[in-house]
mmCIF file with all atom_site columns, C-alpha atoms in Angstrom:
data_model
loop_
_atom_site.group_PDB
_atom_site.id
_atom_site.type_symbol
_atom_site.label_atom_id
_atom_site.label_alt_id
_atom_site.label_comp_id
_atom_site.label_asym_id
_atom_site.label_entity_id
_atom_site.label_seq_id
_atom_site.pdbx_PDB_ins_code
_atom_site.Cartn_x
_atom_site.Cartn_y
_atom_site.Cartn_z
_atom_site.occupancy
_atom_site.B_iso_or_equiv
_atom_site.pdbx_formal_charge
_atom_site.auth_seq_id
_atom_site.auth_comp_id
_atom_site.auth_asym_id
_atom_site.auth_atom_id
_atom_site.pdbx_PDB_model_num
ATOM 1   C CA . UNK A 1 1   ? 34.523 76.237  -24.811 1.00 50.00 ? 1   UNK A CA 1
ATOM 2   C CA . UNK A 1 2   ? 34.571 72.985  -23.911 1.00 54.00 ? 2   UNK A CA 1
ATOM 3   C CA . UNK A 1 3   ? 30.862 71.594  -23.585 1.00 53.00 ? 3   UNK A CA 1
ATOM 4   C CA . UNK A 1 4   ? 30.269 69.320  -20.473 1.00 57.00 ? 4   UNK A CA 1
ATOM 5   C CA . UNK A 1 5   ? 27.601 67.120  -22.387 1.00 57.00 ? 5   UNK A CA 1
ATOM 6   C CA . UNK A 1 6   ? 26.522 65.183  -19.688 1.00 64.00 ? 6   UNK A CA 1
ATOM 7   C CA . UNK A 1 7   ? 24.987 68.333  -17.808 1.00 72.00 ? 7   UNK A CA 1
ATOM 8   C CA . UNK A 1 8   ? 23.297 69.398  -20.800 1.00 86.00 ? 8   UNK A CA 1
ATOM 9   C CA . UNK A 1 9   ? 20.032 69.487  -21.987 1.00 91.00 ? 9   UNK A CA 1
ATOM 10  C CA . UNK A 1 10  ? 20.232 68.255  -26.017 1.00 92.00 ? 10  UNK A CA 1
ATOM 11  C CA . UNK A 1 11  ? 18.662 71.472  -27.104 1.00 92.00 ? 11  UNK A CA 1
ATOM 12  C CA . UNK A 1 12  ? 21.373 73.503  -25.209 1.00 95.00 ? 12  UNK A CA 1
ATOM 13  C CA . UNK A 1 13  ? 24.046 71.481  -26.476 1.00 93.00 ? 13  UNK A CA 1
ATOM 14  C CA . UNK A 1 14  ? 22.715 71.000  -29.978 1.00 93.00 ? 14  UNK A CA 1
ATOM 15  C CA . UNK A 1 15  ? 22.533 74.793  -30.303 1.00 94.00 ? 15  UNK A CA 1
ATOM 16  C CA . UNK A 1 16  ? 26.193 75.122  -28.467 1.00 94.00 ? 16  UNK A CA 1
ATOM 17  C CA . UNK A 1 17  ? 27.294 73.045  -31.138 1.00 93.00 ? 17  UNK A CA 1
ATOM 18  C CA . UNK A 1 18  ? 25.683 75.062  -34.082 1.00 94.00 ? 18  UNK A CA 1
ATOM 19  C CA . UNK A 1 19  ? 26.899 78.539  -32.500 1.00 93.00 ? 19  UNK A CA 1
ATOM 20  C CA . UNK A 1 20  ? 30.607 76.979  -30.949 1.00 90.00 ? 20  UNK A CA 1
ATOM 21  C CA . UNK A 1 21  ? 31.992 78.716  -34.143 1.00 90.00 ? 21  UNK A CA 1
ATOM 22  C CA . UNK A 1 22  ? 30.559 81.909  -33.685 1.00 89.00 ? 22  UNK A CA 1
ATOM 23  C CA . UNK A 1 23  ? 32.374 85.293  -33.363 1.00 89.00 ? 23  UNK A CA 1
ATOM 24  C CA . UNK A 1 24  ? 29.464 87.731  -30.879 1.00 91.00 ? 24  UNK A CA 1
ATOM 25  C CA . UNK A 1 25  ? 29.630 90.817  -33.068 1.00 94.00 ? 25  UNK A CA 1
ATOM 26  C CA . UNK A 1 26  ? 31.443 94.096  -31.374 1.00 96.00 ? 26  UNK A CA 1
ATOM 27  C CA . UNK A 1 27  ? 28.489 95.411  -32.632 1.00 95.00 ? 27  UNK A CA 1
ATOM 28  C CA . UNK A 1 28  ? 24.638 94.428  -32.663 1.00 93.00 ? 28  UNK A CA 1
ATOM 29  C CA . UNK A 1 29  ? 23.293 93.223  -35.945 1.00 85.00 ? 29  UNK A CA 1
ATOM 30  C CA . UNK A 1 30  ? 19.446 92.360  -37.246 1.00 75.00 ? 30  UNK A CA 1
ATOM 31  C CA . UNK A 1 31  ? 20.562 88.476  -38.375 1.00 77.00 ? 31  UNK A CA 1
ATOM 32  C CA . UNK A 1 32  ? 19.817 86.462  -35.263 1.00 86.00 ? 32  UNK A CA 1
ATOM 33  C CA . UNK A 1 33  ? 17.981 83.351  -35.693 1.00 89.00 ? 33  UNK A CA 1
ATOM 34  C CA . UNK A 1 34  ? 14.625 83.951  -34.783 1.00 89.00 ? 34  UNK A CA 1
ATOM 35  C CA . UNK A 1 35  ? 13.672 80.019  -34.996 1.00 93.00 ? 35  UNK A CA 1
ATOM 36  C CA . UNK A 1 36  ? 16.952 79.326  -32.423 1.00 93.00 ? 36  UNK A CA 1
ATOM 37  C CA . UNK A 1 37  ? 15.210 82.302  -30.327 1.00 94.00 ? 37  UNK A CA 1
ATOM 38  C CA . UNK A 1 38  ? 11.907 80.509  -30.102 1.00 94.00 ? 38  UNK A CA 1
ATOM 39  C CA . UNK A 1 39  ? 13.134 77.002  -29.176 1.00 92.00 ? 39  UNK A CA 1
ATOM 40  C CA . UNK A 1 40  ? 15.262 78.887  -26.438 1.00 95.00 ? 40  UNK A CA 1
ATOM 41  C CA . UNK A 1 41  ? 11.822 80.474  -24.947 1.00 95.00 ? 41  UNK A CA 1
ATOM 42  C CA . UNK A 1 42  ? 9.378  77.750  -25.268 1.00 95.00 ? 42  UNK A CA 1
ATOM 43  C CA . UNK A 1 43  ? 11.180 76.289  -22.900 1.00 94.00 ? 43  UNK A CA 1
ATOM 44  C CA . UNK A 1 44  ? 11.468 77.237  -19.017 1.00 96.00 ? 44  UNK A CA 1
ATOM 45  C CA . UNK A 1 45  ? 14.937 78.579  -18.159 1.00 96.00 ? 45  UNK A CA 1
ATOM 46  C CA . UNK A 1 46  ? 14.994 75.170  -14.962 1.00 95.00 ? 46  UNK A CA 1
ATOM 47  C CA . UNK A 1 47  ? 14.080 72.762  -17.905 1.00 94.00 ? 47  UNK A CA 1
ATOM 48  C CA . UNK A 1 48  ? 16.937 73.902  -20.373 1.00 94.00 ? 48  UNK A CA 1
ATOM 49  C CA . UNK A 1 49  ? 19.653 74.332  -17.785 1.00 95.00 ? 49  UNK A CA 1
ATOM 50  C CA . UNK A 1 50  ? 18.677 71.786  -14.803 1.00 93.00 ? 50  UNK A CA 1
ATOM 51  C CA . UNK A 1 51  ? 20.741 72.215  -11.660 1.00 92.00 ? 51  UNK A CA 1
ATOM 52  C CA . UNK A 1 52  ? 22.237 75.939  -13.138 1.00 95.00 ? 52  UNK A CA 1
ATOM 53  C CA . UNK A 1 53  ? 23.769 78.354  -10.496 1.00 96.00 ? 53  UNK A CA 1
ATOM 54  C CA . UNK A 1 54  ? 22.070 80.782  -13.236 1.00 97.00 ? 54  UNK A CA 1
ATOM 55  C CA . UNK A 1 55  ? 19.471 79.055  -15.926 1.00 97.00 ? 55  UNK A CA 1
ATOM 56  C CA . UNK A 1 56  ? 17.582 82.367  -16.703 1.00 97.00 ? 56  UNK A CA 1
ATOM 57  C CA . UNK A 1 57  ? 20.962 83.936  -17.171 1.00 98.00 ? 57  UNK A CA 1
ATOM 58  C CA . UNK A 1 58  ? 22.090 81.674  -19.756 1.00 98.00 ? 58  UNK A CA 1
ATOM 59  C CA . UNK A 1 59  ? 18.883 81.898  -21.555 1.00 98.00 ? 59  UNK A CA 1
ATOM 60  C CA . UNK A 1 60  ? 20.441 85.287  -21.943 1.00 98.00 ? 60  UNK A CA 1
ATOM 61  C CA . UNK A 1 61  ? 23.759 84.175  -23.117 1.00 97.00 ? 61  UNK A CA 1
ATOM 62  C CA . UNK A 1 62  ? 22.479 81.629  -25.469 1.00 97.00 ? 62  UNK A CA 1
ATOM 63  C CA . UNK A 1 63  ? 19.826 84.076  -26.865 1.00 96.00 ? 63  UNK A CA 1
ATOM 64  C CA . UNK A 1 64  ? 22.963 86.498  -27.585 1.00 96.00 ? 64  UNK A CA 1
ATOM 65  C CA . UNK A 1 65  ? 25.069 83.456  -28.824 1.00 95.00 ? 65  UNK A CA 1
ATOM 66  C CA . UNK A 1 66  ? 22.495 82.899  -31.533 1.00 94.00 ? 66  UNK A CA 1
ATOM 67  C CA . UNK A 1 67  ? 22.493 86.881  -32.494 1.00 93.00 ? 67  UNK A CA 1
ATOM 68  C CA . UNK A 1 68  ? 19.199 87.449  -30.903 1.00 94.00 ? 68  UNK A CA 1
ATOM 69  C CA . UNK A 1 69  ? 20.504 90.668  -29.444 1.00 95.00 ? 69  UNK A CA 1
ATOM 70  C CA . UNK A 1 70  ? 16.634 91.768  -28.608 1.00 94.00 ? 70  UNK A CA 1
ATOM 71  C CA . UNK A 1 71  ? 15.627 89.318  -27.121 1.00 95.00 ? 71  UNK A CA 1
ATOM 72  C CA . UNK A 1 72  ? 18.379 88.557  -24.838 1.00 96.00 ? 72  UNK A CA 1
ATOM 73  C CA . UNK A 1 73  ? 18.202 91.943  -23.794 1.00 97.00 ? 73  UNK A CA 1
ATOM 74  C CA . UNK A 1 74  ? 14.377 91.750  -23.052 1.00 96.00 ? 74  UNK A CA 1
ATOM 75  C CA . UNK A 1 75  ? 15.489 88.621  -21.064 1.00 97.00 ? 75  UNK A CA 1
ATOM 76  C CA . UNK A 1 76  ? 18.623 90.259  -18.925 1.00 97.00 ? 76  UNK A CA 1
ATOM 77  C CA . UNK A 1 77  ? 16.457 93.253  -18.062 1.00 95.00 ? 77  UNK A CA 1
ATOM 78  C CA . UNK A 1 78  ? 14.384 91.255  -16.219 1.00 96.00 ? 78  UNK A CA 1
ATOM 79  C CA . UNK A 1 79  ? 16.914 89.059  -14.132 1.00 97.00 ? 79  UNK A CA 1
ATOM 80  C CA . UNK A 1 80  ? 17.278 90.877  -10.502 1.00 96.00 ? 80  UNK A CA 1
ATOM 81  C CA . UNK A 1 81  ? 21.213 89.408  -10.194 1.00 97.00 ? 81  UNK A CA 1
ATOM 82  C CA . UNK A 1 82  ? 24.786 89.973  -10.639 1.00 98.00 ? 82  UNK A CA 1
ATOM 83  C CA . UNK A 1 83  ? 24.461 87.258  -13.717 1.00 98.00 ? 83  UNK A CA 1
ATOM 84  C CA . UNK A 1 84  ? 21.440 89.475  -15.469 1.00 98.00 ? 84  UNK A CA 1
ATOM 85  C CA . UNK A 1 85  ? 23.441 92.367  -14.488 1.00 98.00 ? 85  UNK A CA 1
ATOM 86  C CA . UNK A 1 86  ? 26.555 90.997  -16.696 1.00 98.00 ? 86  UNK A CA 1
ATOM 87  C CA . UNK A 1 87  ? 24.760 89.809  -19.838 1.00 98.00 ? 87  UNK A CA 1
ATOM 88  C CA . UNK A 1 88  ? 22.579 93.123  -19.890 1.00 98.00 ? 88  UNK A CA 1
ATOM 89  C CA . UNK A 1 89  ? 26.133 95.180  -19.886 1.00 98.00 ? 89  UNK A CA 1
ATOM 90  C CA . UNK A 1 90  ? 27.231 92.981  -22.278 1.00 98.00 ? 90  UNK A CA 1
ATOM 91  C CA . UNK A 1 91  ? 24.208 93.688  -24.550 1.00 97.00 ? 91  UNK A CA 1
ATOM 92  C CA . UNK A 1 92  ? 24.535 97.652  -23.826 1.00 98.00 ? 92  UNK A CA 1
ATOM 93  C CA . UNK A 1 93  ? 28.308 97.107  -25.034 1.00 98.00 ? 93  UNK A CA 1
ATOM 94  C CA . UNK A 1 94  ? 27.587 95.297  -28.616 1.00 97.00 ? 94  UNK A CA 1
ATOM 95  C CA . UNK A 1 95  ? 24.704 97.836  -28.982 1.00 96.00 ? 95  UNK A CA 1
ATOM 96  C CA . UNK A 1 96  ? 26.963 99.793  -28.342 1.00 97.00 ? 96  UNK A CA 1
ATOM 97  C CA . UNK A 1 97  ? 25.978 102.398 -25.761 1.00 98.00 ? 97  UNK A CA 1
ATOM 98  C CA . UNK A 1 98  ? 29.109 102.577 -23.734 1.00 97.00 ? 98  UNK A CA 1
ATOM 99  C CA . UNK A 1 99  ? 27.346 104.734 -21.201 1.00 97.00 ? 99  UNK A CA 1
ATOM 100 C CA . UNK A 1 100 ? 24.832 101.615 -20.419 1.00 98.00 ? 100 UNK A CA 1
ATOM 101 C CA . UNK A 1 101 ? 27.283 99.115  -20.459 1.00 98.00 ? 101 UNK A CA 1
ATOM 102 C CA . UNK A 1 102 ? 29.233 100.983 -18.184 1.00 98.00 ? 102 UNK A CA 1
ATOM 103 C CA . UNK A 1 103 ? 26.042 101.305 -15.580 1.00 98.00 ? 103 UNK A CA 1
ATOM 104 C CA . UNK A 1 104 ? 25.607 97.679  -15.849 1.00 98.00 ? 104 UNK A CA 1
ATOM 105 C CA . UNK A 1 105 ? 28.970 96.462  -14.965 1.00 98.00 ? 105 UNK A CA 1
ATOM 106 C CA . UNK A 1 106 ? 28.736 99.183  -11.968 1.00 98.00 ? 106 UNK A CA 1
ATOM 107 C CA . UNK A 1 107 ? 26.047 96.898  -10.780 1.00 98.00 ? 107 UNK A CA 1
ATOM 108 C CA . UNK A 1 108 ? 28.411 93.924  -11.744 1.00 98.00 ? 108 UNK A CA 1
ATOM 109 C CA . UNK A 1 109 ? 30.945 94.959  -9.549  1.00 96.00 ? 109 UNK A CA 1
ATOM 110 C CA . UNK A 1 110 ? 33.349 92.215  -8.890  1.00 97.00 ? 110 UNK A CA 1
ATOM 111 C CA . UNK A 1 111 ? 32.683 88.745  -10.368 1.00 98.00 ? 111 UNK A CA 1
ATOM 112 C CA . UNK A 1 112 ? 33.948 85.385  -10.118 1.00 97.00 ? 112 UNK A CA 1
ATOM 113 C CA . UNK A 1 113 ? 35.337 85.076  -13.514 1.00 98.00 ? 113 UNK A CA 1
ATOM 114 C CA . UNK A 1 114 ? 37.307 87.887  -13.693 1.00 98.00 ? 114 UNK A CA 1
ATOM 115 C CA . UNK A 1 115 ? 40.401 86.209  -12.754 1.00 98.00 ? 115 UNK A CA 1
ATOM 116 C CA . UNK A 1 116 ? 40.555 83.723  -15.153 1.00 98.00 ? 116 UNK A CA 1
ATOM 117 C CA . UNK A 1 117 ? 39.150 86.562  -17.943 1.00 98.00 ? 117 UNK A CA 1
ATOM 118 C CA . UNK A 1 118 ? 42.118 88.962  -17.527 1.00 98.00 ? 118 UNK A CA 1
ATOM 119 C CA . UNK A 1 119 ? 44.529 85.487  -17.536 1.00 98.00 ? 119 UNK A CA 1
ATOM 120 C CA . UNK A 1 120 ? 42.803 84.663  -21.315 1.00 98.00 ? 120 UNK A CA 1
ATOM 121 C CA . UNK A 1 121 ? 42.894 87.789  -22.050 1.00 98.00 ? 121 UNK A CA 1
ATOM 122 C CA . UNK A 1 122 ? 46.311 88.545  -21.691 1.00 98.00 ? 122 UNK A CA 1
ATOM 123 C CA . UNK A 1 123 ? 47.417 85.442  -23.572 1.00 98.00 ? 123 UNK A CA 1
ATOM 124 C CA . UNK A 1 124 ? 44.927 86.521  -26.568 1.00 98.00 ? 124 UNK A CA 1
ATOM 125 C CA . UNK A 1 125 ? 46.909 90.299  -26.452 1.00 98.00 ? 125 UNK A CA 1
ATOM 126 C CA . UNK A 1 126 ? 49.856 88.216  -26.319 1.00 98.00 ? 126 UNK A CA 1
ATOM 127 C CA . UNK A 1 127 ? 48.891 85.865  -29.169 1.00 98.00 ? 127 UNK A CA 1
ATOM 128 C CA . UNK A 1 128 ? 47.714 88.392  -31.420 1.00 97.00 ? 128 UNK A CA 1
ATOM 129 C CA . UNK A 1 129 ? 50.690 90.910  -30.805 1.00 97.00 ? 129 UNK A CA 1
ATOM 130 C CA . UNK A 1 130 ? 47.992 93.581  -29.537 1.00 96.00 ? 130 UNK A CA 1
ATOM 131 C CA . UNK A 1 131 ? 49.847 96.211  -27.339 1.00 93.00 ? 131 UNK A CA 1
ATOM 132 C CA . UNK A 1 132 ? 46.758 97.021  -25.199 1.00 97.00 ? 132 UNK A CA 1
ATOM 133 C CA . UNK A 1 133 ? 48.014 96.653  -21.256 1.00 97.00 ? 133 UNK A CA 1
ATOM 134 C CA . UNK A 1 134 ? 46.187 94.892  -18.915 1.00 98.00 ? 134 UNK A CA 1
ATOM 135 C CA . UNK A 1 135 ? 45.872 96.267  -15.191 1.00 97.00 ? 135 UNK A CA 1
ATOM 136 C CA . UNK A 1 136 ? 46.435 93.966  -12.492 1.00 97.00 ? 136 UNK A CA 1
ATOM 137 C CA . UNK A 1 137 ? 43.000 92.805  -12.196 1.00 97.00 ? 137 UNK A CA 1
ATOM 138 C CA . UNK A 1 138 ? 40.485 92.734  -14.936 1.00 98.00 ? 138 UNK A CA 1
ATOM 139 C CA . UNK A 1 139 ? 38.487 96.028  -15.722 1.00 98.00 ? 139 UNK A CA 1
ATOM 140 C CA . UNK A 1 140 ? 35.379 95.509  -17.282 1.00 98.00 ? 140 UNK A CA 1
ATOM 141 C CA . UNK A 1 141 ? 35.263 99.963  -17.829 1.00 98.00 ? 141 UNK A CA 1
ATOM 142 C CA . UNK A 1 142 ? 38.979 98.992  -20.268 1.00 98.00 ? 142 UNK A CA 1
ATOM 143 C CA . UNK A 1 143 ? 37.150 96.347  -22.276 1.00 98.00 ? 143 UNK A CA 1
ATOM 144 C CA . UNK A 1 144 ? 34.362 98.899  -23.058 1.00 98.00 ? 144 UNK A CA 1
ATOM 145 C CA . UNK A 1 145 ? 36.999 101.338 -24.340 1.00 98.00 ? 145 UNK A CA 1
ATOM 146 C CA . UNK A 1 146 ? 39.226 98.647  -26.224 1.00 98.00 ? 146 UNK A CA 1
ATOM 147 C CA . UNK A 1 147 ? 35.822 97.519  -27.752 1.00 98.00 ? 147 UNK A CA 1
ATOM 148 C CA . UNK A 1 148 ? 35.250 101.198 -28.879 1.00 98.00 ? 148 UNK A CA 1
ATOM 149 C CA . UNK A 1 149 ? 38.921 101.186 -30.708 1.00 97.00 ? 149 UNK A CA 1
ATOM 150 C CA . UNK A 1 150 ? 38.263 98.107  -31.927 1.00 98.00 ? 150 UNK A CA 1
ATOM 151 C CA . UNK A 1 151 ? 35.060 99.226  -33.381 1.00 97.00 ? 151 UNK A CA 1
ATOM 152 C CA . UNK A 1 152 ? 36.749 101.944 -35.496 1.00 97.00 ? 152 UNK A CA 1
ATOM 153 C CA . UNK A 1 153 ? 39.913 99.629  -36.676 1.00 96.00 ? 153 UNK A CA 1
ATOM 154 C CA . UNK A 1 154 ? 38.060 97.051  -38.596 1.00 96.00 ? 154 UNK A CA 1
ATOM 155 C CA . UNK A 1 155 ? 40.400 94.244  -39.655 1.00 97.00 ? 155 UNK A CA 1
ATOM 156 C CA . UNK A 1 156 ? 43.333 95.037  -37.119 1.00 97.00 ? 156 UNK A CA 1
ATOM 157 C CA . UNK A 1 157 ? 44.719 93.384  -34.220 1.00 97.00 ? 157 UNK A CA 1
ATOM 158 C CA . UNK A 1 158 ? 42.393 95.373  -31.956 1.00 98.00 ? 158 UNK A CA 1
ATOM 159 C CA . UNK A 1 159 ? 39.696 94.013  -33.502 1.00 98.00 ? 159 UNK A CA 1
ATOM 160 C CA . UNK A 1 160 ? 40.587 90.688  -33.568 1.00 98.00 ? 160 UNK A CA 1
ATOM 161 C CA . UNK A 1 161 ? 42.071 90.751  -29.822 1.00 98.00 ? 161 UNK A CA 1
ATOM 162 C CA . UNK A 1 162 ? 38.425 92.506  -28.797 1.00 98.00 ? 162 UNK A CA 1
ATOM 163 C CA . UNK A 1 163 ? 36.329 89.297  -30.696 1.00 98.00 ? 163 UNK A CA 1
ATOM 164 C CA . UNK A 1 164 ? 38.356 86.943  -28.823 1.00 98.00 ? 164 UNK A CA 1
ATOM 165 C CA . UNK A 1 165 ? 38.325 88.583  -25.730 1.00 98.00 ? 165 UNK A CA 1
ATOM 166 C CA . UNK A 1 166 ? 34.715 88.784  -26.020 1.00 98.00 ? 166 UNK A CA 1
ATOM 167 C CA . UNK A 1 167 ? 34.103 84.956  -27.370 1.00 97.00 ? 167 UNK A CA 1
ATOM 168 C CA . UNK A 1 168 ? 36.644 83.898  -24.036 1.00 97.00 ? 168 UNK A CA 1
ATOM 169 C CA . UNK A 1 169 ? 34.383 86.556  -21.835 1.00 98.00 ? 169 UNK A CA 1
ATOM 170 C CA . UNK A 1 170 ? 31.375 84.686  -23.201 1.00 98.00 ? 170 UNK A CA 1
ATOM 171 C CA . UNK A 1 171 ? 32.641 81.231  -22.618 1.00 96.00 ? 171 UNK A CA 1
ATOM 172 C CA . UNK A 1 172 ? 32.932 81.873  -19.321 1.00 97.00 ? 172 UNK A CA 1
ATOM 173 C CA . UNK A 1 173 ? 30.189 83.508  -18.294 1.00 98.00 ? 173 UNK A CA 1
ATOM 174 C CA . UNK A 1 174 ? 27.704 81.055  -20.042 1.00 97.00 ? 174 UNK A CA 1
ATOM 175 C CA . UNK A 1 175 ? 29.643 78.101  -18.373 1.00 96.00 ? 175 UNK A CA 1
ATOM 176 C CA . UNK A 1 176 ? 29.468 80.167  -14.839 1.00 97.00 ? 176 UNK A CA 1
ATOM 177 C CA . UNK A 1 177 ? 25.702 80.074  -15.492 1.00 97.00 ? 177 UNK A CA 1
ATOM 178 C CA . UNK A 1 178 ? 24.795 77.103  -17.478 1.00 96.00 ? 178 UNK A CA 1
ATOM 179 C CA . UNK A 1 179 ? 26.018 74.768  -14.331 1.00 93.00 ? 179 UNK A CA 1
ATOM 180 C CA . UNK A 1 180 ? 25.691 73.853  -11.096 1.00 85.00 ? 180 UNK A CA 1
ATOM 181 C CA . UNK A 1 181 ? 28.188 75.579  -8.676  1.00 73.00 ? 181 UNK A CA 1
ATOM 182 C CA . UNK A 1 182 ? 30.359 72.174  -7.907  1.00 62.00 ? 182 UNK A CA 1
ATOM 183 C CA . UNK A 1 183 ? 30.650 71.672  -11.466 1.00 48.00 ? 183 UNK A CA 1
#
């Protein structure tokens, strides 16, 4: 992801920076950084993201970023939008209850970054030689199950197609939330 500096906060991007490396997990694990987690909260969600079509949203996404599955959970729960609605199927998918994440992205229903997902996504299938097919527009109900296979085939192209997919899926949801509309 390329960071837009200038409409960041130095805590956002300082942490960006840490995390820009990171691979989210397929599946949820206990090693988030609890210090990252509590800079993230002491801080209002219109003071960290200033101007953000979304800032409580990509408290969310950041929280997950930093492997704080818990508490970005705690924090998507409680968002009453299409954005909450994404990161909390997100967080039901690396939990993984497939079921959950499914009801989530139900709620989702169509969203603005799809198009550009599915286009990223079919260059990582193409880049990694991964001979899952895309439908015509992207299906978030298809990632779940290509997440699940990926799951079980540690250290295969389905994995590593699924981790990128997810990073790109990430990426765009945190930028779709982290600025201002016009952006």
């Amino acid at each position: 992801m390329e960071i837009k500096s200038d409409a960041l906060t130095n805590t956002v991007r300082d942490l960006l920076q840490k995390y820009s490396a990171r691979e989210l997990p397929l599946t949820k694990t206990e090693k988030g950084n609890r210090a990252d987690a509590a800079s993230i909260q002491s801080t209002s969600p219109n003071l960290l993201f200033p101007g953000a079509r979304a800032p409580e949203a990509a408290v969310s996404g950041l929280l997950l970023l930093a492997g704080c599955w818990e508490e970005s959970h705690q924090v998507s729960q409680d968002i009453k939008s299409t954005e909450g609605s994404y990161w909390h199927a997100i967080a039901h998918r690396v939990e993984p209850d497939s079921s959950n994440a499914g009801h989530w992205f139900r709620r989702v229903g169509e969203h603005g970054i799809f198009a550009e997902l599915r286009r990223r996504s079919s260059e990582i299938l193409e880049s990694t030689g991964t001979p899952w097919a895309l439908k015509p527009a992207w299906d978030p109900f298809l990632f779940i199950e290509w997440c699940e296979q990926a799951r079980r085939a540690p250290g295969t192209k389905k994995e590593r197609a699924a981790l990128e997919i997810q990073r790109a899926e990430w990426d765009l949801l945190f930028e779709w939330c982290a600025f201002a509309a016009h952006d």
